[in-house]
């Protein structure tokens, strides 16, 4: 996962270190968490085949093996913490009150005067990893990477509720759905929208601040493709050490 960030925030926080331990530390510091704390992505990208491992200040390079090759770009600095993305996702995908498919993490930026205190919002969701740890540890192959579009999916009928995938996820982007007795996660609204002919996710469509953009990276002439490959802001990689 990658994140597009403007220059005034670059030194405020090393976003590559947003681990579960870090998130727990945020809570101990009294920082506000909206929705369910599930840190991780700021650009949700079905990863490139031959991508750079370090993208700081560089364009994404590589080839896109999937047709279509879905991705989501999130401009973190535009997020206003309205939570409409969470509401839209929950309504579209029947997410229970205790569950989450996406969420927003927020924190105060340190090192600035109290009179100019800045809050930083971080929309997060499944990273749809190129080498998903969740898929590797699932004993029943209930979670898998779709061979056509690269989305990490769930087959609830095969899930035995062992929660190994939840433990393996570097971004804490999964939860256990008690009613269906299976793990649930973001699938880019594939079952509810994309496979029915729609071209946008519920969260991106609902965002009033233009913080979320969803598209197909296999369409090289599209505006979406150009957003990623010719970014005006610095691109940061979250948790590159996970190798996912």
PDB file of C-alpha atoms in Angstrom:
ATOM      1  CA  UNK A   1       0.000   0.000   0.000  1.00  0.00           C
ATOM      2  CA  UNK A   2       1.078   3.521  -0.826  1.00  0.00           C
ATOM      3  CA  UNK A   3       0.044   6.912   0.406  1.00  0.00           C
ATOM      4  CA  UNK A   4       0.052  10.317  -1.300  1.00  0.00           C
ATOM      5  CA  UNK A   5       0.966  13.135   1.042  1.00  0.00           C
ATOM      6  CA  UNK A   6       1.657  16.870   0.638  1.00  0.00           C
ATOM      7  CA  UNK A   7       4.995  18.378   1.678  1.00  0.00           C
ATOM      8  CA  UNK A   8       3.851  20.150   4.851  1.00  0.00           C
ATOM      9  CA  UNK A   9       3.094  16.797   6.501  1.00  0.00           C
ATOM     10  CA  UNK A  10       6.072  14.746   5.325  1.00  0.00           C
ATOM     11  CA  UNK A  11       8.080  15.131   8.519  1.00  0.00           C
ATOM     12  CA  UNK A  12       5.136  14.889  10.905  1.00  0.00           C
ATOM     13  CA  UNK A  13       4.952  11.130  11.077  1.00  0.00           C
ATOM     14  CA  UNK A  14       6.735   8.112   9.654  1.00  0.00           C
ATOM     15  CA  UNK A  15       3.658   6.419   8.229  1.00  0.00           C
ATOM     16  CA  UNK A  16       5.588   3.285   7.353  1.00  0.00           C
ATOM     17  CA  UNK A  17       5.601   2.347  11.030  1.00  0.00           C
ATOM     18  CA  UNK A  18       1.835   2.223  11.619  1.00  0.00           C
ATOM     19  CA  UNK A  19       1.788  -1.252  13.134  1.00  0.00           C
ATOM     20  CA  UNK A  20      -0.671  -2.778  15.567  1.00  0.00           C
ATOM     21  CA  UNK A  21       1.749  -1.972  18.393  1.00  0.00           C
ATOM     22  CA  UNK A  22       1.906   1.651  17.240  1.00  0.00           C
ATOM     23  CA  UNK A  23      -1.859   1.879  17.136  1.00  0.00           C
ATOM     24  CA  UNK A  24      -2.110   0.605  20.686  1.00  0.00           C
ATOM     25  CA  UNK A  25       0.450   3.224  21.679  1.00  0.00           C
ATOM     26  CA  UNK A  26      -1.701   5.889  20.017  1.00  0.00           C
ATOM     27  CA  UNK A  27      -4.592   4.794  22.215  1.00  0.00           C
ATOM     28  CA  UNK A  28      -2.476   4.997  25.367  1.00  0.00           C
ATOM     29  CA  UNK A  29      -1.599   8.565  24.380  1.00  0.00           C
ATOM     30  CA  UNK A  30      -5.281   9.414  24.319  1.00  0.00           C
ATOM     31  CA  UNK A  31      -5.466   9.940  20.565  1.00  0.00           C
ATOM     32  CA  UNK A  32      -8.881   9.695  19.002  1.00  0.00           C
ATOM     33  CA  UNK A  33      -9.799   6.690  16.893  1.00  0.00           C
ATOM     34  CA  UNK A  34     -12.926   6.902  14.776  1.00  0.00           C
ATOM     35  CA  UNK A  35     -14.598   3.724  13.628  1.00  0.00           C
ATOM     36  CA  UNK A  36     -12.561   0.630  14.345  1.00  0.00           C
ATOM     37  CA  UNK A  37      -8.811   1.121  14.599  1.00  0.00           C
ATOM     38  CA  UNK A  38      -7.382  -0.810  11.670  1.00  0.00           C
ATOM     39  CA  UNK A  39      -4.271   0.994  10.544  1.00  0.00           C
ATOM     40  CA  UNK A  40      -2.590   0.401   7.250  1.00  0.00           C
ATOM     41  CA  UNK A  41      -3.386   1.624   3.786  1.00  0.00           C
ATOM     42  CA  UNK A  42      -3.454   5.092   2.526  1.00  0.00           C
ATOM     43  CA  UNK A  43      -3.366   4.113  -1.055  1.00  0.00           C
ATOM     44  CA  UNK A  44      -5.114   0.810  -1.495  1.00  0.00           C
ATOM     45  CA  UNK A  45      -3.388  -0.699  -4.473  1.00  0.00           C
ATOM     46  CA  UNK A  46      -3.556  -4.185  -5.944  1.00  0.00           C
ATOM     47  CA  UNK A  47       0.251  -4.181  -6.177  1.00  0.00           C
ATOM     48  CA  UNK A  48       2.311  -4.002  -9.340  1.00  0.00           C
ATOM     49  CA  UNK A  49       4.213  -7.050 -10.531  1.00  0.00           C
ATOM     50  CA  UNK A  50       7.614  -5.385 -10.557  1.00  0.00           C
ATOM     51  CA  UNK A  51       7.111  -2.389  -8.316  1.00  0.00           C
ATOM     52  CA  UNK A  52       9.755  -0.350  -6.535  1.00  0.00           C
ATOM     53  CA  UNK A  53      10.184  -1.378  -2.893  1.00  0.00           C
ATOM     54  CA  UNK A  54      10.904   2.215  -1.890  1.00  0.00           C
ATOM     55  CA  UNK A  55       8.760   4.845  -3.606  1.00  0.00           C
ATOM     56  CA  UNK A  56       9.637   7.915  -1.572  1.00  0.00           C
ATOM     57  CA  UNK A  57       9.606  10.811  -4.005  1.00  0.00           C
ATOM     58  CA  UNK A  58       9.296   8.582  -7.063  1.00  0.00           C
ATOM     59  CA  UNK A  59       6.645   7.395  -9.465  1.00  0.00           C
ATOM     60  CA  UNK A  60       5.277   3.873  -9.269  1.00  0.00           C
ATOM     61  CA  UNK A  61       6.864   1.688 -11.924  1.00  0.00           C
ATOM     62  CA  UNK A  62       5.896  -1.789 -12.973  1.00  0.00           C
ATOM     63  CA  UNK A  63       3.441  -3.825 -14.958  1.00  0.00           C
ATOM     64  CA  UNK A  64      -0.136  -4.641 -14.079  1.00  0.00           C
ATOM     65  CA  UNK A  65      -0.880  -8.345 -14.583  1.00  0.00           C
ATOM     66  CA  UNK A  66      -4.613  -8.246 -13.862  1.00  0.00           C
ATOM     67  CA  UNK A  67      -7.447  -7.350 -16.227  1.00  0.00           C
ATOM     68  CA  UNK A  68      -8.958  -5.278 -14.711  1.00  0.00           C
ATOM     69  CA  UNK A  69      -6.327  -4.168 -12.187  1.00  0.00           C
ATOM     70  CA  UNK A  70      -8.302  -2.379  -9.484  1.00  0.00           C
ATOM     71  CA  UNK A  71      -6.742   0.134  -7.114  1.00  0.00           C
ATOM     72  CA  UNK A  72      -7.740   2.908  -4.727  1.00  0.00           C
ATOM     73  CA  UNK A  73      -5.810   6.138  -4.241  1.00  0.00           C
ATOM     74  CA  UNK A  74      -6.383   7.942  -0.951  1.00  0.00           C
ATOM     75  CA  UNK A  75      -5.290  11.555  -0.500  1.00  0.00           C
ATOM     76  CA  UNK A  76      -4.834  11.559   3.250  1.00  0.00           C
ATOM     77  CA  UNK A  77      -4.556  15.337   3.554  1.00  0.00           C
ATOM     78  CA  UNK A  78      -8.030  15.780   2.084  1.00  0.00           C
ATOM     79  CA  UNK A  79      -9.788  13.566   4.633  1.00  0.00           C
ATOM     80  CA  UNK A  80     -12.118  15.610   6.875  1.00  0.00           C
ATOM     81  CA  UNK A  81     -13.098  12.739   9.193  1.00  0.00           C
ATOM     82  CA  UNK A  82     -16.788  12.906   8.252  1.00  0.00           C
ATOM     83  CA  UNK A  83     -16.974   9.077   8.241  1.00  0.00           C
ATOM     84  CA  UNK A  84     -19.300   9.013   5.242  1.00  0.00           C
ATOM     85  CA  UNK A  85     -17.011   6.405   3.699  1.00  0.00           C
ATOM     86  CA  UNK A  86     -17.577   4.172   6.729  1.00  0.00           C
ATOM     87  CA  UNK A  87     -21.337   4.696   6.629  1.00  0.00           C
ATOM     88  CA  UNK A  88     -21.543   3.959   2.899  1.00  0.00           C
ATOM     89  CA  UNK A  89     -19.410   0.839   3.225  1.00  0.00           C
ATOM     90  CA  UNK A  90     -21.414  -0.484   6.166  1.00  0.00           C
ATOM     91  CA  UNK A  91     -24.748   0.062   4.431  1.00  0.00           C
ATOM     92  CA  UNK A  92     -23.624  -1.413   1.121  1.00  0.00           C
ATOM     93  CA  UNK A  93     -21.909  -4.480   2.555  1.00  0.00           C
ATOM     94  CA  UNK A  94     -24.181  -5.127   5.559  1.00  0.00           C
ATOM     95  CA  UNK A  95     -21.369  -4.601   8.060  1.00  0.00           C
ATOM     96  CA  UNK A  96     -22.532  -5.122  11.684  1.00  0.00           C
ATOM     97  CA  UNK A  97     -22.081  -2.375  14.276  1.00  0.00           C
ATOM     98  CA  UNK A  98     -19.081  -4.129  15.832  1.00  0.00           C
ATOM     99  CA  UNK A  99     -17.401  -4.802  12.483  1.00  0.00           C
ATOM    100  CA  UNK A 100     -15.483  -2.803   9.886  1.00  0.00           C
ATOM    101  CA  UNK A 101     -14.338  -2.990   6.309  1.00  0.00           C
ATOM    102  CA  UNK A 102     -12.826   0.471   6.388  1.00  0.00           C
ATOM    103  CA  UNK A 103     -12.128   2.977   9.140  1.00  0.00           C
ATOM    104  CA  UNK A 104     -10.414   6.278   9.900  1.00  0.00           C
ATOM    105  CA  UNK A 105      -7.500   6.654  12.305  1.00  0.00           C
ATOM    106  CA  UNK A 106      -6.749  10.155  13.561  1.00  0.00           C
ATOM    107  CA  UNK A 107      -4.006  11.671  15.674  1.00  0.00           C
ATOM    108  CA  UNK A 108      -2.517  15.007  16.652  1.00  0.00           C
ATOM    109  CA  UNK A 109       0.672  15.959  14.880  1.00  0.00           C
ATOM    110  CA  UNK A 110       3.485  16.622  17.328  1.00  0.00           C
ATOM    111  CA  UNK A 111       6.064  19.369  17.040  1.00  0.00           C
ATOM    112  CA  UNK A 112       3.669  22.230  16.313  1.00  0.00           C
ATOM    113  CA  UNK A 113       2.458  25.046  18.551  1.00  0.00           C
ATOM    114  CA  UNK A 114      -0.666  24.306  20.585  1.00  0.00           C
ATOM    115  CA  UNK A 115      -2.416  27.248  18.929  1.00  0.00           C
ATOM    116  CA  UNK A 116      -1.763  25.620  15.558  1.00  0.00           C
ATOM    117  CA  UNK A 117      -2.511  22.037  16.541  1.00  0.00           C
ATOM    118  CA  UNK A 118      -3.123  19.916  13.467  1.00  0.00           C
ATOM    119  CA  UNK A 119      -5.112  16.698  13.392  1.00  0.00           C
ATOM    120  CA  UNK A 120      -4.105  14.084  10.867  1.00  0.00           C
ATOM    121  CA  UNK A 121      -6.660  11.627   9.473  1.00  0.00           C
ATOM    122  CA  UNK A 122      -5.748   8.277   8.005  1.00  0.00           C
ATOM    123  CA  UNK A 123      -8.428   6.313   6.094  1.00  0.00           C
ATOM    124  CA  UNK A 124      -7.554   2.619   6.185  1.00  0.00           C
ATOM    125  CA  UNK A 125      -8.744  -0.629   4.602  1.00  0.00           C
ATOM    126  CA  UNK A 126      -7.466  -3.930   3.188  1.00  0.00           C
ATOM    127  CA  UNK A 127      -4.237  -3.531   1.203  1.00  0.00           C
ATOM    128  CA  UNK A 128      -5.056  -6.356  -1.249  1.00  0.00           C
ATOM    129  CA  UNK A 129      -1.435  -7.424  -0.949  1.00  0.00           C
ATOM    130  CA  UNK A 130       0.583  -8.851  -3.808  1.00  0.00           C
ATOM    131  CA  UNK A 131       1.763 -11.648  -1.493  1.00  0.00           C
ATOM    132  CA  UNK A 132      -1.017 -11.652   1.112  1.00  0.00           C
ATOM    133  CA  UNK A 133       0.016 -13.218   4.438  1.00  0.00           C
ATOM    134  CA  UNK A 134      -3.649 -13.953   5.167  1.00  0.00           C
ATOM    135  CA  UNK A 135      -3.869 -16.223   2.121  1.00  0.00           C
ATOM    136  CA  UNK A 136      -0.694 -18.072   3.042  1.00  0.00           C
ATOM    137  CA  UNK A 137      -1.859 -18.977   6.544  1.00  0.00           C
ATOM    138  CA  UNK A 138      -5.489 -19.921   5.808  1.00  0.00           C
ATOM    139  CA  UNK A 139      -5.792 -23.716   6.318  1.00  0.00           C
ATOM    140  CA  UNK A 140      -8.951 -24.070   4.208  1.00  0.00           C
ATOM    141  CA  UNK A 141      -8.228 -21.594   1.387  1.00  0.00           C
ATOM    142  CA  UNK A 142     -11.242 -19.574   2.482  1.00  0.00           C
ATOM    143  CA  UNK A 143      -9.344 -16.403   1.669  1.00  0.00           C
ATOM    144  CA  UNK A 144      -7.725 -16.156  -1.730  1.00  0.00           C
ATOM    145  CA  UNK A 145      -6.404 -13.723  -4.309  1.00  0.00           C
ATOM    146  CA  UNK A 146      -8.675 -13.532  -7.339  1.00  0.00           C
ATOM    147  CA  UNK A 147      -6.670 -14.616 -10.385  1.00  0.00           C
ATOM    148  CA  UNK A 148      -8.496 -12.223 -12.707  1.00  0.00           C
ATOM    149  CA  UNK A 149      -8.485  -8.930 -10.818  1.00  0.00           C
ATOM    150  CA  UNK A 150      -6.074  -9.443  -7.891  1.00  0.00           C
ATOM    151  CA  UNK A 151      -8.611  -8.600  -5.178  1.00  0.00           C
ATOM    152  CA  UNK A 152      -8.144 -10.571  -1.952  1.00  0.00           C
ATOM    153  CA  UNK A 153     -11.513 -12.250  -1.424  1.00  0.00           C
ATOM    154  CA  UNK A 154     -13.282 -14.401   1.177  1.00  0.00           C
ATOM    155  CA  UNK A 155     -15.256 -17.619   0.644  1.00  0.00           C
ATOM    156  CA  UNK A 156     -17.298 -17.569   3.837  1.00  0.00           C
ATOM    157  CA  UNK A 157     -18.525 -21.137   3.358  1.00  0.00           C
ATOM    158  CA  UNK A 158     -14.957 -22.428   3.735  1.00  0.00           C
ATOM    159  CA  UNK A 159     -14.042 -20.279   6.756  1.00  0.00           C
ATOM    160  CA  UNK A 160     -13.714 -22.267   9.996  1.00  0.00           C
ATOM    161  CA  UNK A 161     -13.272 -19.218  12.203  1.00  0.00           C
ATOM    162  CA  UNK A 162      -9.691 -19.964  13.241  1.00  0.00           C
ATOM    163  CA  UNK A 163      -8.814 -16.253  12.765  1.00  0.00           C
ATOM    164  CA  UNK A 164      -5.296 -17.088  11.576  1.00  0.00           C
ATOM    165  CA  UNK A 165      -5.764 -14.610   8.726  1.00  0.00           C
ATOM    166  CA  UNK A 166      -6.647 -11.849  11.186  1.00  0.00           C
ATOM    167  CA  UNK A 167      -3.432 -12.481  13.097  1.00  0.00           C
ATOM    168  CA  UNK A 168      -1.341 -12.591   9.923  1.00  0.00           C
ATOM    169  CA  UNK A 169      -2.696  -9.363   8.410  1.00  0.00           C
ATOM    170  CA  UNK A 170      -0.024  -6.625   8.763  1.00  0.00           C
ATOM    171  CA  UNK A 171      -2.723  -3.950   8.693  1.00  0.00           C
ATOM    172  CA  UNK A 172      -5.335  -5.375  11.082  1.00  0.00           C
ATOM    173  CA  UNK A 173      -7.875  -5.045   8.257  1.00  0.00           C
ATOM    174  CA  UNK A 174     -10.086  -8.055   9.075  1.00  0.00           C
ATOM    175  CA  UNK A 175     -12.742  -8.826  11.655  1.00  0.00           C
ATOM    176  CA  UNK A 176     -14.855 -11.831  12.628  1.00  0.00           C
ATOM    177  CA  UNK A 177     -18.499 -11.552  11.562  1.00  0.00           C
ATOM    178  CA  UNK A 178     -20.432 -13.397  14.264  1.00  0.00           C
ATOM    179  CA  UNK A 179     -23.678 -13.680  12.322  1.00  0.00           C
ATOM    180  CA  UNK A 180     -22.171 -15.433   9.305  1.00  0.00           C
ATOM    181  CA  UNK A 181     -19.517 -17.130  11.466  1.00  0.00           C
ATOM    182  CA  UNK A 182     -16.705 -16.132   9.157  1.00  0.00           C
ATOM    183  CA  UNK A 183     -14.042 -13.475   8.757  1.00  0.00           C
ATOM    184  CA  UNK A 184     -15.058 -10.420   6.733  1.00  0.00           C
ATOM    185  CA  UNK A 185     -13.016  -7.720   4.988  1.00  0.00           C
ATOM    186  CA  UNK A 186     -12.982  -5.129   2.213  1.00  0.00           C
ATOM    187  CA  UNK A 187     -13.368  -6.557  -1.289  1.00  0.00           C
ATOM    188  CA  UNK A 188     -13.535  -3.201  -3.109  1.00  0.00           C
ATOM    189  CA  UNK A 189     -17.334  -3.714  -3.144  1.00  0.00           C
ATOM    190  CA  UNK A 190     -16.781  -6.432  -5.748  1.00  0.00           C
ATOM    191  CA  UNK A 191     -19.775  -8.592  -4.871  1.00  0.00           C
ATOM    192  CA  UNK A 192     -22.166  -5.743  -4.177  1.00  0.00           C
ATOM    193  CA  UNK A 193     -21.187  -3.324  -6.936  1.00  0.00           C
ATOM    194  CA  UNK A 194     -18.378  -4.181  -9.370  1.00  0.00           C
ATOM    195  CA  UNK A 195     -19.659  -7.566 -10.524  1.00  0.00           C
ATOM    196  CA  UNK A 196     -23.038  -5.933 -11.111  1.00  0.00           C
ATOM    197  CA  UNK A 197     -21.615  -3.443 -13.576  1.00  0.00           C
ATOM    198  CA  UNK A 198     -20.866  -0.488 -11.302  1.00  0.00           C
ATOM    199  CA  UNK A 199     -17.447   1.138 -11.613  1.00  0.00           C
ATOM    200  CA  UNK A 200     -16.920   2.725  -8.205  1.00  0.00           C
ATOM    201  CA  UNK A 201     -16.779   1.616  -4.582  1.00  0.00           C
ATOM    202  CA  UNK A 202     -19.324   2.824  -2.046  1.00  0.00           C
ATOM    203  CA  UNK A 203     -16.709   4.646   0.028  1.00  0.00           C
ATOM    204  CA  UNK A 204     -15.160   6.536  -2.899  1.00  0.00           C
ATOM    205  CA  UNK A 205     -18.575   7.517  -4.230  1.00  0.00           C
ATOM    206  CA  UNK A 206     -19.676   8.844  -0.830  1.00  0.00           C
ATOM    207  CA  UNK A 207     -16.561  10.903  -0.026  1.00  0.00           C
ATOM    208  CA  UNK A 208     -17.434  14.652  -0.167  1.00  0.00           C
ATOM    209  CA  UNK A 209     -13.796  15.768   0.000  1.00  0.00           C
ATOM    210  CA  UNK A 210     -12.449  13.904  -3.047  1.00  0.00           C
ATOM    211  CA  UNK A 211     -10.043  12.013  -0.801  1.00  0.00           C
ATOM    212  CA  UNK A 212     -10.800   8.609  -2.345  1.00  0.00           C
ATOM    213  CA  UNK A 213     -10.349   7.578  -5.966  1.00  0.00           C
ATOM    214  CA  UNK A 214     -11.055   4.091  -7.319  1.00  0.00           C
ATOM    215  CA  UNK A 215     -10.124   2.852 -10.762  1.00  0.00           C
ATOM    216  CA  UNK A 216      -8.458   0.365 -13.079  1.00  0.00           C
ATOM    217  CA  UNK A 217      -4.685   0.616 -13.516  1.00  0.00           C
ATOM    218  CA  UNK A 218      -4.757  -1.526 -16.654  1.00  0.00           C
ATOM    219  CA  UNK A 219      -6.348   1.454 -18.446  1.00  0.00           C
ATOM    220  CA  UNK A 220      -3.153   3.382 -19.127  1.00  0.00           C
ATOM    221  CA  UNK A 221      -4.851   6.366 -20.730  1.00  0.00           C
ATOM    222  CA  UNK A 222      -7.245   6.956 -17.838  1.00  0.00           C
ATOM    223  CA  UNK A 223      -7.031   9.907 -15.464  1.00  0.00           C
ATOM    224  CA  UNK A 224      -6.836   7.422 -12.598  1.00  0.00           C
ATOM    225  CA  UNK A 225      -3.684   5.830 -14.025  1.00  0.00           C
ATOM    226  CA  UNK A 226      -2.107   9.266 -14.452  1.00  0.00           C
ATOM    227  CA  UNK A 227      -2.894  10.200 -10.837  1.00  0.00           C
ATOM    228  CA  UNK A 228      -0.619   7.427  -9.624  1.00  0.00           C
ATOM    229  CA  UNK A 229       2.124   7.541 -12.226  1.00  0.00           C
ATOM    230  CA  UNK A 230       2.512  11.307 -12.342  1.00  0.00           C
ATOM    231  CA  UNK A 231       1.807  12.318  -8.756  1.00  0.00           C
ATOM    232  CA  UNK A 232       2.065  15.946  -7.724  1.00  0.00           C
ATOM    233  CA  UNK A 233       2.819  14.927  -4.153  1.00  0.00           C
ATOM    234  CA  UNK A 234       5.269  12.568  -2.525  1.00  0.00           C
ATOM    235  CA  UNK A 235       4.289   8.904  -2.427  1.00  0.00           C
ATOM    236  CA  UNK A 236       5.033   6.987   0.758  1.00  0.00           C
ATOM    237  CA  UNK A 237       4.964   3.219   1.256  1.00  0.00           C
ATOM    238  CA  UNK A 238       3.362   1.784   4.379  1.00  0.00           C
ATOM    239  CA  UNK A 239       5.095  -1.140   6.062  1.00  0.00           C
ATOM    240  CA  UNK A 240       7.465  -2.164   3.243  1.00  0.00           C
ATOM    241  CA  UNK A 241       9.190  -4.480   5.716  1.00  0.00           C
ATOM    242  CA  UNK A 242       6.141  -6.771   5.607  1.00  0.00           C
ATOM    243  CA  UNK A 243       7.037  -7.742   2.035  1.00  0.00           C
ATOM    244  CA  UNK A 244       3.368  -8.032   1.163  1.00  0.00           C
TER     245      UNK A 244
END
